[in-house]
CSV table of C-alpha atoms in Angstrom, one decimal:
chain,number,residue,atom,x,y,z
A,148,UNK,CA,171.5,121.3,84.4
A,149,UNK,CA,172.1,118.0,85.2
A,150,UNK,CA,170.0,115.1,83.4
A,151,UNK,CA,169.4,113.2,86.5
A,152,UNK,CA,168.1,116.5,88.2
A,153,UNK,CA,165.9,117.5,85.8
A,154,UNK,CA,164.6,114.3,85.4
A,155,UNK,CA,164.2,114.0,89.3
A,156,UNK,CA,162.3,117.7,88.8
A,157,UNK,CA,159.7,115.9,86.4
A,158,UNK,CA,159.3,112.9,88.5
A,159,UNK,CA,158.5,115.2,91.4
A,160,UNK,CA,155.7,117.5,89.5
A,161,UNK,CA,154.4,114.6,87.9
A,162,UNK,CA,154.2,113.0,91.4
A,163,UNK,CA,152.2,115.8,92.9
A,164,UNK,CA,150.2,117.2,90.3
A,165,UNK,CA,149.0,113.3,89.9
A,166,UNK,CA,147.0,113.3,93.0
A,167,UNK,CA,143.7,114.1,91.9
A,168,UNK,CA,141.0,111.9,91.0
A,169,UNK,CA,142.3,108.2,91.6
A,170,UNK,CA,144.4,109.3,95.0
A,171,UNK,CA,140.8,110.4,96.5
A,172,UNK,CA,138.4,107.6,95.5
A,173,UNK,CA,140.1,105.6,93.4
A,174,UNK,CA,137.4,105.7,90.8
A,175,UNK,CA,134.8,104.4,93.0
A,176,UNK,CA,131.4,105.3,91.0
A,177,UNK,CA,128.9,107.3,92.5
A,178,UNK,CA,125.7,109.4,92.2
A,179,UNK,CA,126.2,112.9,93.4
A,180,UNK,CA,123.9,115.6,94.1
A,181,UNK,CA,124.5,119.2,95.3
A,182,UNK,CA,121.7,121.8,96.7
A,183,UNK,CA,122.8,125.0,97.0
A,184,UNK,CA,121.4,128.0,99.1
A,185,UNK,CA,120.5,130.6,97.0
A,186,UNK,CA,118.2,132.6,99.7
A,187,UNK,CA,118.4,136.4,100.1
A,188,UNK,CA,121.0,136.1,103.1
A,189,UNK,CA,123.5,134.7,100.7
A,190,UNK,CA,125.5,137.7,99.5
A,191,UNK,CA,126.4,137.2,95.5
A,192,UNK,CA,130.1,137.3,96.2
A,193,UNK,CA,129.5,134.7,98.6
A,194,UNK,CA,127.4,132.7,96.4
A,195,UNK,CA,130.2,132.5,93.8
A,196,UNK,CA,132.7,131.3,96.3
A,197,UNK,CA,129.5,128.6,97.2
A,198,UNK,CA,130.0,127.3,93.0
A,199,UNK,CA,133.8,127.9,93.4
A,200,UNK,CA,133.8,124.9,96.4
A,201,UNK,CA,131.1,122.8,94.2
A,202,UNK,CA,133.7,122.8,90.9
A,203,UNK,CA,136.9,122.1,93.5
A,204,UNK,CA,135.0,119.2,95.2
A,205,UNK,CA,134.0,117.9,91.5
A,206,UNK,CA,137.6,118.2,90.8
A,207,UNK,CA,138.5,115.5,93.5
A,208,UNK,CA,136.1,112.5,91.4
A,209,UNK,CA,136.9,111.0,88.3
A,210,UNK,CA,133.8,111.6,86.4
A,211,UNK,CA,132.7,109.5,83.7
A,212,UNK,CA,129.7,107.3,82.8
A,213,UNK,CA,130.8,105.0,84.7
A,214,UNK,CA,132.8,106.7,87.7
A,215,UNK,CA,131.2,109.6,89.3
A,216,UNK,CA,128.4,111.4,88.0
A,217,UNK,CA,127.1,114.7,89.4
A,218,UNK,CA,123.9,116.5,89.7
A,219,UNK,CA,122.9,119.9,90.6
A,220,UNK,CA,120.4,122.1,91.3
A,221,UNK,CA,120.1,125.6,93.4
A,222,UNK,CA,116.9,126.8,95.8
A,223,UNK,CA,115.1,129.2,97.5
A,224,UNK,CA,111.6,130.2,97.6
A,225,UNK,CA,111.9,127.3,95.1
A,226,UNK,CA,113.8,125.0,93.2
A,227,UNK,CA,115.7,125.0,89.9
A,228,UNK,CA,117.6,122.4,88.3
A,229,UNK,CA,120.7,123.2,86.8
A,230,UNK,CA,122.2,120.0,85.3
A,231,UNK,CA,121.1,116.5,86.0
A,232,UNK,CA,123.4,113.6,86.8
A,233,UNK,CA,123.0,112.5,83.5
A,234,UNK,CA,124.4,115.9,81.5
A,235,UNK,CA,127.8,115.8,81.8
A,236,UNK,CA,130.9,113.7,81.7
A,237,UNK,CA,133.5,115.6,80.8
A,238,UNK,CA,134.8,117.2,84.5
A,239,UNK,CA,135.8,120.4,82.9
A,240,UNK,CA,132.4,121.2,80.9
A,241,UNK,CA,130.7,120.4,84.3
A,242,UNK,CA,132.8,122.8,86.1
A,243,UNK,CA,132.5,125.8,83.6
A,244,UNK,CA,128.3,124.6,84.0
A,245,UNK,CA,128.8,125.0,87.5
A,246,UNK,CA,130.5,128.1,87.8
A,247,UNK,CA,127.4,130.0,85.4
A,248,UNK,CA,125.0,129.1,88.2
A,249,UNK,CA,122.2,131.9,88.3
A,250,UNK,CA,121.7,133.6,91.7
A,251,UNK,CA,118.0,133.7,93.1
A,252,UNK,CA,117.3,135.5,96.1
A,253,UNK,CA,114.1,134.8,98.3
A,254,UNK,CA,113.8,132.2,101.2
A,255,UNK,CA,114.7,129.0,102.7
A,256,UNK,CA,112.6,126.1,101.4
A,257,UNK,CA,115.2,123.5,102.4
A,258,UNK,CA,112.0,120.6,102.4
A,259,UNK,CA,111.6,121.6,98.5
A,260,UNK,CA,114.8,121.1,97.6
A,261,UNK,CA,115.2,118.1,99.5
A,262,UNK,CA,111.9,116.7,97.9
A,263,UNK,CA,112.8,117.3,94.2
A,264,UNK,CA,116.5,116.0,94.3
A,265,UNK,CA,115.3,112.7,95.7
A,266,UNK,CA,112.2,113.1,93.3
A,267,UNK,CA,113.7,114.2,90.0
A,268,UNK,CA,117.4,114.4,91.1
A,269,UNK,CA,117.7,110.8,92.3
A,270,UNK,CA,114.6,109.8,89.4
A,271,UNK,CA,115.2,106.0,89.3
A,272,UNK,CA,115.3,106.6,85.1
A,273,UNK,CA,118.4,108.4,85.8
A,274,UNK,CA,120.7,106.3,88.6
A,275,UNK,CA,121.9,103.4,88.4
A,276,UNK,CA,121.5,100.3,90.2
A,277,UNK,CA,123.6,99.3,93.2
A,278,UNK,CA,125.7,102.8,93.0
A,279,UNK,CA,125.8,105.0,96.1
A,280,UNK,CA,123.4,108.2,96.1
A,281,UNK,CA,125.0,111.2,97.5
A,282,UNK,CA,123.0,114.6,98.6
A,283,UNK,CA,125.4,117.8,100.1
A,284,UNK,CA,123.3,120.4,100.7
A,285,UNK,CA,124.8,123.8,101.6
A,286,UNK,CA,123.4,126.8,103.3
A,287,UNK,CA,123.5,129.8,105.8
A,288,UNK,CA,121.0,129.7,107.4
A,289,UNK,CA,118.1,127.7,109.2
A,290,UNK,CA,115.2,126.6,107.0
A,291,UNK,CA,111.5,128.1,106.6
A,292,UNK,CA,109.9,125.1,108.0
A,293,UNK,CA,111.9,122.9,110.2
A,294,UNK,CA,109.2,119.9,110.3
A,295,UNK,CA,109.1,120.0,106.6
A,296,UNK,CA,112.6,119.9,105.9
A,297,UNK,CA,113.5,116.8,108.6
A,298,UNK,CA,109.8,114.8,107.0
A,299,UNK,CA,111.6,115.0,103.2
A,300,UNK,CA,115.3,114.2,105.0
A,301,UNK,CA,114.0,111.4,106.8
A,302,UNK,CA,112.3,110.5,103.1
A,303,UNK,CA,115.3,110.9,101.1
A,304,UNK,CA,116.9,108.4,104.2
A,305,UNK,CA,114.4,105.9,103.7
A,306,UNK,CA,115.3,105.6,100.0
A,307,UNK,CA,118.6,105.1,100.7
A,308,UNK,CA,120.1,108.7,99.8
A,309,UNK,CA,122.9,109.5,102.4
A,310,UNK,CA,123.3,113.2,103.3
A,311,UNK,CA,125.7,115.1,103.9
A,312,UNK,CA,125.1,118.8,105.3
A,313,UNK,CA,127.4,122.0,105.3
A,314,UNK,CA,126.4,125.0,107.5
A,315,UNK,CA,128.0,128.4,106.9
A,316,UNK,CA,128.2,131.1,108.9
A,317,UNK,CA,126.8,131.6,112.3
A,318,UNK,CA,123.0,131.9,111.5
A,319,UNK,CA,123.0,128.2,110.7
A,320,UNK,CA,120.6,125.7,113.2
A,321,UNK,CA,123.7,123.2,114.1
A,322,UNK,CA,120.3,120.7,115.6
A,323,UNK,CA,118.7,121.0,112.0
A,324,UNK,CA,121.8,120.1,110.0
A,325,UNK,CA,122.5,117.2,112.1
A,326,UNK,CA,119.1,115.8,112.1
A,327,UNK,CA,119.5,116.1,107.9
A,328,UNK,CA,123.0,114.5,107.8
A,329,UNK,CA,123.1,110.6,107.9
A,330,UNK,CA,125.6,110.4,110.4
A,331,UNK,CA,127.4,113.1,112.6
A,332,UNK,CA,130.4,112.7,110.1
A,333,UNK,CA,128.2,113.6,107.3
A,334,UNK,CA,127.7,117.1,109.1
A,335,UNK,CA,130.4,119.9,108.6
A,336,UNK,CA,130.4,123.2,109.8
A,337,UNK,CA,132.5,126.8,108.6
A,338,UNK,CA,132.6,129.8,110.0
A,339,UNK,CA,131.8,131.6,106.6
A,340,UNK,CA,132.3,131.1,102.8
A,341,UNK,CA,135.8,132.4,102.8
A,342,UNK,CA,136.9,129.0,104.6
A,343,UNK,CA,134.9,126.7,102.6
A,344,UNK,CA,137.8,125.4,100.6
A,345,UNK,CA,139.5,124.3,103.8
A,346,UNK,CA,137.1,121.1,104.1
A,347,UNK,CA,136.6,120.7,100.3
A,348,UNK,CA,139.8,117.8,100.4
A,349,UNK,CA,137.6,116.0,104.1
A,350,UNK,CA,134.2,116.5,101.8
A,351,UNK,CA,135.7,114.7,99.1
A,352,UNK,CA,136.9,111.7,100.9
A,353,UNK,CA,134.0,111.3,103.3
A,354,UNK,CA,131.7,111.3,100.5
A,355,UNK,CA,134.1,108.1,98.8
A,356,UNK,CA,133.5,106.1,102.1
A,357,UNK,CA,129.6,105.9,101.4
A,358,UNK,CA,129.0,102.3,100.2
A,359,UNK,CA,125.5,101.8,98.0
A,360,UNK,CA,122.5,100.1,100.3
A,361,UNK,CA,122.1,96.8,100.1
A,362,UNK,CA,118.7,97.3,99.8
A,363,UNK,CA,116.1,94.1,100.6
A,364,UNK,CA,112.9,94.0,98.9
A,365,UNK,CA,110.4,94.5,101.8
A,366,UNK,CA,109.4,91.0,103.8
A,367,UNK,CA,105.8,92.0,103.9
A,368,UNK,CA,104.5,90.1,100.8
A,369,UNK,CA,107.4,88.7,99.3
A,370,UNK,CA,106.4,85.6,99.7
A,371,UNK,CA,102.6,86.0,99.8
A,372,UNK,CA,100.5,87.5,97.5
A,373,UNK,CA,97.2,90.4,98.6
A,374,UNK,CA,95.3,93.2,97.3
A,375,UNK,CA,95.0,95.9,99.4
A,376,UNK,CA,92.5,98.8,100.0
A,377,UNK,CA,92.6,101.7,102.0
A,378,UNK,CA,89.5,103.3,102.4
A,379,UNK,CA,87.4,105.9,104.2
A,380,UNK,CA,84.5,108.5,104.0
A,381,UNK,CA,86.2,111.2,102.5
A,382,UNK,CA,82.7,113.4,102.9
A,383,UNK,CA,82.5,113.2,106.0
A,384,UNK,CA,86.2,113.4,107.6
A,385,UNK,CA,87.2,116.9,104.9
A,386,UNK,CA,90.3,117.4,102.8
A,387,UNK,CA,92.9,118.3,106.2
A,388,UNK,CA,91.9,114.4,107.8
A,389,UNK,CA,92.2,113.3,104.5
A,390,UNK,CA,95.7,114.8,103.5
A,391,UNK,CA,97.1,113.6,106.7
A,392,UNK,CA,95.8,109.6,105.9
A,393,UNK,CA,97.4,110.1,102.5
A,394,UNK,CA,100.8,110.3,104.4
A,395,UNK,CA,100.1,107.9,106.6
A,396,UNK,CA,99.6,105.8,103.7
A,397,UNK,CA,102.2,107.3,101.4
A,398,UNK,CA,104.7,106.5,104.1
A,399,UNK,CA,103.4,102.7,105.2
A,400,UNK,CA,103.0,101.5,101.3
A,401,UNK,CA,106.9,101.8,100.8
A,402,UNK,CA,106.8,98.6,103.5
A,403,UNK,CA,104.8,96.8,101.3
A,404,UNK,CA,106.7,94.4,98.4
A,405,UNK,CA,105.1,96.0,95.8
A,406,UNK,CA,108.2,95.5,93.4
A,407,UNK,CA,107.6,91.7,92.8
A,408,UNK,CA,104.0,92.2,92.0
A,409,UNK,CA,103.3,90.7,95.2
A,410,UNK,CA,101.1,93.2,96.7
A,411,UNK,CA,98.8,95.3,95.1
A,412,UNK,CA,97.4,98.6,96.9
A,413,UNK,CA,94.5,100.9,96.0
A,414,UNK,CA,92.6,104.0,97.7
A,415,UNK,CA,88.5,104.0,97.5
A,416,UNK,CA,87.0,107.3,98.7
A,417,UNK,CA,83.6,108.8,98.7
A,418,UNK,CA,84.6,111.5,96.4
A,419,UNK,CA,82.9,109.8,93.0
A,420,UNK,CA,79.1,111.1,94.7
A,421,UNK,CA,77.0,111.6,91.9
A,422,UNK,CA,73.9,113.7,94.0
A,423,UNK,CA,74.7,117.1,92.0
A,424,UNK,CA,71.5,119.2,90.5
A,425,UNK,CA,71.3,120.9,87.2
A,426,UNK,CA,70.0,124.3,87.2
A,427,UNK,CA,67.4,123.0,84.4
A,428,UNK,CA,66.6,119.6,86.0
A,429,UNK,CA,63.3,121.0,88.4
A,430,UNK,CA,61.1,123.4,87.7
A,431,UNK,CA,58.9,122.2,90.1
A,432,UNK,CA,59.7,123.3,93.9
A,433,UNK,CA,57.8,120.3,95.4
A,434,UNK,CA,59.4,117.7,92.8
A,435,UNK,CA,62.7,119.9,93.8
A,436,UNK,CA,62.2,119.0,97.4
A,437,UNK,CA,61.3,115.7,97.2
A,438,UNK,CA,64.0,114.5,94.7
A,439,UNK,CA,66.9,116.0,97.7
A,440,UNK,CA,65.0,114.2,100.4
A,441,UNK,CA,65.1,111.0,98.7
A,442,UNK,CA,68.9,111.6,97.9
A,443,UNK,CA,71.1,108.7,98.8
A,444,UNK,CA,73.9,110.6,100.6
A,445,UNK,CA,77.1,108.6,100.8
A,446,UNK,CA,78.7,107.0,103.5
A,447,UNK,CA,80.9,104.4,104.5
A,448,UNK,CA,78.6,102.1,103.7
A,449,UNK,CA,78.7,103.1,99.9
A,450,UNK,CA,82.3,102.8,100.2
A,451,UNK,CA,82.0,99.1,101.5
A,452,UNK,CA,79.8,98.3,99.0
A,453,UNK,CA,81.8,99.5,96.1
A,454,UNK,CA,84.6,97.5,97.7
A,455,UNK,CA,83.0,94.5,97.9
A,456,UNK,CA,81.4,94.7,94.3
A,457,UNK,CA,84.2,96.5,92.3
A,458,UNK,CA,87.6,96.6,93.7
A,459,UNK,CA,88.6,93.1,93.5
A,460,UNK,CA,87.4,92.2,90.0
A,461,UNK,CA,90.1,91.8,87.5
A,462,UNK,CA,89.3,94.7,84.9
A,463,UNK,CA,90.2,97.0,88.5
A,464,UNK,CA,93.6,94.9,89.0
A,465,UNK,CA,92.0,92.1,91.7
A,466,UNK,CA,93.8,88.7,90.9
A,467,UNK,CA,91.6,85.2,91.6
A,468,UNK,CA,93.0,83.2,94.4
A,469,UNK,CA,94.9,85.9,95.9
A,470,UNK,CA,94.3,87.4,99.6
A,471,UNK,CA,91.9,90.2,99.7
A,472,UNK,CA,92.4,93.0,102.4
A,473,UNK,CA,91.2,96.1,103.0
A,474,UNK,CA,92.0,99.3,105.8
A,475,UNK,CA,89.5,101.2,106.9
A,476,UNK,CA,89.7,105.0,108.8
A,477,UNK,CA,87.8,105.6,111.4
A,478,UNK,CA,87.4,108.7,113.7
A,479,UNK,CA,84.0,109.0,114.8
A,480,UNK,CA,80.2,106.8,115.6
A,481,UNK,CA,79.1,105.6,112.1
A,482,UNK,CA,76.3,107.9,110.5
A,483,UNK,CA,74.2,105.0,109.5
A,484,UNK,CA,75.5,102.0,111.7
A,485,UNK,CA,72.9,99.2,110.1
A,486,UNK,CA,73.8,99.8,106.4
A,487,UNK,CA,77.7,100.0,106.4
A,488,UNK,CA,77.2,97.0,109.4
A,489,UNK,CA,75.4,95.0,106.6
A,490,UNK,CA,77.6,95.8,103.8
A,491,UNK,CA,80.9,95.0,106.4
A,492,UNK,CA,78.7,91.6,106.7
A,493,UNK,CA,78.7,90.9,102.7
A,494,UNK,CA,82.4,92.0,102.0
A,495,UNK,CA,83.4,89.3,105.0
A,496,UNK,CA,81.4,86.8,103.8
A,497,UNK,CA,82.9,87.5,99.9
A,498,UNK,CA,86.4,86.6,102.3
A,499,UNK,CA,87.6,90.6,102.2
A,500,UNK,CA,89.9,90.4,105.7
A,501,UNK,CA,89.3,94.0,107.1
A,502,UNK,CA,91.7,96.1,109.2
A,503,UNK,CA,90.3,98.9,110.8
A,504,UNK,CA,92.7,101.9,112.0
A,505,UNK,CA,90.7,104.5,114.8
A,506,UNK,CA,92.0,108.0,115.3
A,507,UNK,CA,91.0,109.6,118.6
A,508,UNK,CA,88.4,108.6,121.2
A,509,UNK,CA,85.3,109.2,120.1
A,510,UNK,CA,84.7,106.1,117.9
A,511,UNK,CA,82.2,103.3,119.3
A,512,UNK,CA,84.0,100.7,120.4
A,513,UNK,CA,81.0,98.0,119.5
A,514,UNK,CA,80.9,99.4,115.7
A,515,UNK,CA,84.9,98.9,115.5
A,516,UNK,CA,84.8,95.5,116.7
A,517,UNK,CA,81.6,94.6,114.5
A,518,UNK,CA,83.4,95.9,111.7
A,519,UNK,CA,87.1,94.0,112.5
A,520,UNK,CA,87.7,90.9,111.3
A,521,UNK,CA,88.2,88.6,114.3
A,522,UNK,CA,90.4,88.7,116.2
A,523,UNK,CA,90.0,92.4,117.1
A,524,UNK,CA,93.2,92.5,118.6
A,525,UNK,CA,94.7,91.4,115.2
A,526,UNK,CA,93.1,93.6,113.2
A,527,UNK,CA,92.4,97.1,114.9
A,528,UNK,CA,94.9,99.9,116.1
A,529,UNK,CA,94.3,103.7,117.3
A,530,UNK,CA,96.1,106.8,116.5
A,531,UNK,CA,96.0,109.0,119.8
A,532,UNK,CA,95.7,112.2,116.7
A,533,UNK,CA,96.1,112.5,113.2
A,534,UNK,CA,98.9,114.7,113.7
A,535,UNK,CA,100.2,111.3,115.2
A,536,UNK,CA,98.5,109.0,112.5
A,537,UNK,CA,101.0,111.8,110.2
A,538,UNK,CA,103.6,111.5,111.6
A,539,UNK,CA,106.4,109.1,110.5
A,540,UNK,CA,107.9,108.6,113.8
A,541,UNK,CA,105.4,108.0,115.6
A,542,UNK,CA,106.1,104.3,118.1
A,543,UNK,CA,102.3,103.2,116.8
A,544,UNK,CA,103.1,102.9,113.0
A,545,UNK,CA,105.6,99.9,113.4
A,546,UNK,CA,103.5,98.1,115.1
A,547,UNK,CA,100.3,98.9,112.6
A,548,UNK,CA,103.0,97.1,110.1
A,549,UNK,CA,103.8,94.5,112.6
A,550,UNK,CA,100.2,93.5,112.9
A,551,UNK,CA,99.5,93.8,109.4
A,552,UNK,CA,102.4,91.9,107.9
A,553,UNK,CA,102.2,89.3,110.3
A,554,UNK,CA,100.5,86.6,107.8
A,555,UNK,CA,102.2,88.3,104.5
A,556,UNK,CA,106.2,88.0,105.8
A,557,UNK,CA,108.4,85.2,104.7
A,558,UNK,CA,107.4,82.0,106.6
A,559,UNK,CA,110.8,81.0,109.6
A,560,UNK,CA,112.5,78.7,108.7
């Protein structure tokens, strides 16, 4: 043969076979992490072809510490992970690890798997700073609880996780998937896992167009310095009212400049109640009775009062010179109006600025704006529900922050 052929043949093969990892991202480092569907509708010999995609796409990056790292973790009633972003750096050990991915069986909890990759799969030990944070999640079908599943998408969103969703098959929920995905572009769709490896090469590339957030540490306190409290009368409202105040707080502290040290939050409950009897304490039936009648059965006023007293002092984390301000729930009349009115009256007066956040209507109006800080319109807002209270998207949260914030954001120039 010909020297100049031949030599034109190797040029050629080492042309083509050179368009792997550089040609797709060119090297562009990343933090990737794949869920896949390992539910009961997922045939085994389907399943493989689902880790079959996973170690093509993996073949597109260059992985290395400081490239492309990848994660991954399988789910269904449950979920399991396999390998975290951290394990592997050599692309053909990860591969092998990806193709001996156990098969489950059982149902859809999308919202787990969701939860524990931004959780544990996305830990901030494990990623690093300023890289882009990648979730593909794959699946057949639509997931056991819809609300669930968007509340930990729109979660993973807010910590600046882009998503990116394939649906297979035609049991898939097209509305679901696209309310996961960032972006519509971020959504793919396949008739079944026999065609998967048609959009591995489009997967690749979209997911080496996500830039890292440029995240800004919150305004509210980044300037300004406060101690916070949320509190309310856990006795009264029951562990359901309570749960959904936890999210409503879960999902307004991440507003907060916490970060800098800035702002400082705690929660103060009624739950520490100390009224319990031993069995050996009263042998006595009258002494019995008359030691519960003279009980002192908490209230809100107990939680005031602990506030005032306890909260703020430095060996609980309260800082000297610093803003003090407190939230409380609301959802009904007060059970004993002149003691937590009195109390309110003492933590004002030890300069505690209280908020006060009413859900429903059958508060008293009076109490609420007794209990306020002036101006009421400043420092009171209602929740039509707690379903709405819960709910992250609900049009009344922003402006709870608004009205919060308002004295903690960075001064205009």
């Amino acid at each position: 043969m010909d020297l100049s052929i031949a030599l034109g043949v190797v040029i050629m093969v080492v042309s083509v076979t050179g368009t792997t990892d550089d040609k797709v991202c060119g090297g562009k480092p990343a933090e990737i992490f794949f869920l896949l569907d390992s539910s009961s509708s997922v045939w085994r010999e389907d399943y493989n072809r689902q880790k079959q995609f996973v170690a093509d796409v993996v073949d597109k990056f260059v992985i290395s510490e400081n490239h492309t790292r990848v994660g991954l973790a399988v789910f269904s009633n449950t979920y399991r992970l396999w390998f975290p972003i951290d394990r592997y750096l050599d692309k053909e050990r990860m591969k092998r690890a990806v193709m001996q991915l156990p098969y489950l069986t059982g149902d859809t909890n999308t919202h787990i798997a969701l939860k524990y990759m931004r959780e544990r799969g996305f830990n901030p030990s494990l990623v690093r700073k300023d890289v882009a944070r990648i979730g593909i999640i794959l699946t057949d079908g639509k997931s056991r609880y819809t609300n669930k599943t968007l509340l930990e998408a729109q979660r993973c969103k807010d910590d600046g996780i882009v998503l990116f969703t394939i649906g297979i098959g035609d049991k898939i929920d097209m509305k679901e998937l696209n309310s996961v995905g960032t972006n519509p572009s971020y959504v793919f769709q396949v008739a079944g896992f026999d065609v998967l490896y048609e959009i591995r090469q489009k997967l690749a590339f979209k997911a080496c167009t996500v830039e890292a957030p440029q995240k800004d540490e919150p305004s509210c306190g980044k300037m300004k310095k406060a101690d916070v409290m949320f509190l309310y009368d856990s006795g009264t409202l029951g562990s359901s009212k309570v749960a959904q105040i936890n999210r409503f707080i879960e999902d307004v502290v991440p507003h907060f400049n916490m970060a800098s040290g800035n702002i400082r939050t705690g929660i103060l409950t009624t739950n520490c109640y100390r009224g319990d009897f031993n069995l050996d304490q009263y042998r006595d039936k009258t002494e019995f009775i008359t030691q519960l009648r003279n009980s002192d059965i908490p209230d809100l006023s107990s939680v005031v009062r602990r506030l005032r007293l306890h909260s703020y002092n430095p060996e609980n984390g309260g800082r000297p010179n610093v803003r003090k301000m407190a939230v409380i729930f609301l959802d009904d009349k007060l059970r004993v109006p002149k003691k937590v009115m009195s109390e309110v009256a003492r933590a004002k007066f030890g300069d505690i600025e209280i908020f006060v956040v009413t859900v429903g209507d059958k508060y008293d109006p009076k109490e609420v704006e007794d209990i306020c800080t002036p101006p009421m319109n400043n420092h009171m807002i209602n929740f039509e529900s707690y379903n709405s209270l819960a709910d992250v998207k609900n049009v009344t949260r922003p402006n709870f922050i608004n009205m919060f914030c308002n004295d903690l954001v960075d001064p205009k120039p």
